[in-house]
C-alpha cells in the first residue's frame, strides 16, 4: 500500500540557536503534519561529512537509507538533453 510522504529540502538552525531544542521542535511539528496527513514517511538528505547533523538525526531515531544513490543532471546536461 502506497502512502504519501513529506520530503524536507533543507533543515538549518543557525549556530547560535543550536542546542536549544529548535531543530527538534521543527521536526516535531513536521511529524505532527505528517500524522495529520496520514503520511508513511518523512525524508531528507544529509551530507556524509556533516557529523553533528548526522548525530542529531540518529539521536532522534532517524535511520540512514543505504539502498539509494542520488543522481543529478546539472544545467549543461539538462540543456544537452533537450536538444
Short mmCIF file of C-alpha atoms in Angstrom, two decimals:
data_model
loop_
_atom_site.label_atom_id
_atom_site.label_comp_id
_atom_site.label_asym_id
_atom_site.label_seq_id
_atom_site.Cartn_x
_atom_site.Cartn_y
_atom_site.Cartn_z
CA UNK A 1 0.00 0.00 0.00
CA UNK A 2 1.42 3.35 -1.01
CA UNK A 3 1.19 6.40 1.21
CA UNK A 4 2.19 9.99 0.78
CA UNK A 5 5.36 11.21 2.40
CA UNK A 6 6.95 14.52 3.28
CA UNK A 7 10.29 15.45 1.75
CA UNK A 8 12.29 18.16 3.54
CA UNK A 9 14.57 20.09 1.21
CA UNK A 10 16.66 21.88 3.86
CA UNK A 11 16.86 21.92 7.63
CA UNK A 12 19.11 24.59 9.04
CA UNK A 13 19.41 26.07 12.50
CA UNK A 14 21.96 28.85 12.92
CA UNK A 15 24.90 28.08 15.19
CA UNK A 16 23.80 30.50 17.93
CA UNK A 17 20.41 28.74 18.21
CA UNK A 18 21.69 25.16 18.22
CA UNK A 19 21.33 23.15 21.40
CA UNK A 20 18.13 24.96 22.42
CA UNK A 21 15.64 22.45 21.00
CA UNK A 22 14.63 24.43 17.90
CA UNK A 23 15.61 21.70 15.43
CA UNK A 24 13.75 19.08 17.42
CA UNK A 25 10.72 21.37 17.69
CA UNK A 26 10.77 21.92 13.93
CA UNK A 27 10.89 18.18 13.23
CA UNK A 28 8.22 17.52 15.86
CA UNK A 29 5.93 20.00 14.06
CA UNK A 30 6.64 18.34 10.70
CA UNK A 31 5.85 14.97 12.30
CA UNK A 32 2.52 16.35 13.52
CA UNK A 33 1.72 17.44 9.95
CA UNK A 34 2.73 14.00 8.66
CA UNK A 35 0.47 12.31 11.19
CA UNK A 36 -2.43 14.63 10.35
CA UNK A 37 -2.00 13.80 6.64
CA UNK A 38 -1.51 10.05 7.28
CA UNK A 39 1.95 10.09 5.70
CA UNK A 40 4.03 6.95 5.71
CA UNK A 41 7.42 8.68 5.97
CA UNK A 42 9.45 11.87 6.22
CA UNK A 43 12.70 12.03 4.28
CA UNK A 44 15.62 14.39 3.83
CA UNK A 45 19.24 14.30 2.77
CA UNK A 46 22.32 14.98 4.81
CA UNK A 47 25.89 15.30 3.57
CA UNK A 48 28.21 12.49 4.67
CA UNK A 49 30.67 14.88 6.31
CA UNK A 50 28.05 16.68 8.45
CA UNK A 51 28.71 14.69 11.63
CA UNK A 52 26.85 17.00 14.01
CA UNK A 53 23.68 16.78 11.92
CA UNK A 54 24.03 13.02 11.50
CA UNK A 55 24.43 12.62 15.26
CA UNK A 56 21.34 14.79 15.84
CA UNK A 57 19.22 12.77 13.39
CA UNK A 58 20.39 9.44 14.81
CA UNK A 59 19.59 10.66 18.33
CA UNK A 60 16.02 11.34 17.15
CA UNK A 61 15.75 7.77 15.83
CA UNK A 62 16.11 8.58 12.12
CA UNK A 63 17.57 5.80 10.01
CA UNK A 64 20.09 6.38 7.22
CA UNK A 65 19.00 4.87 3.91
CA UNK A 66 21.83 2.86 2.38
CA UNK A 67 19.98 1.43 -0.60
CA UNK A 68 19.61 4.66 -2.63
CA UNK A 69 22.09 6.57 -4.76
CA UNK A 70 21.47 10.21 -5.67
CA UNK A 71 21.77 11.10 -9.35
CA UNK A 72 21.81 14.62 -10.76
CA UNK A 73 21.78 16.38 -14.10
CA UNK A 74 23.30 19.86 -13.96
CA UNK A 75 22.22 22.82 -16.10
CA UNK A 76 24.52 21.96 -19.01
CA UNK A 77 23.39 18.35 -19.04
CA UNK A 78 19.75 19.43 -18.97
CA UNK A 79 20.38 21.69 -21.96
CA UNK A 80 22.03 18.80 -23.80
CA UNK A 81 19.08 16.51 -23.06
CA UNK A 82 16.50 18.89 -24.56
CA UNK A 83 18.40 19.34 -27.85
#
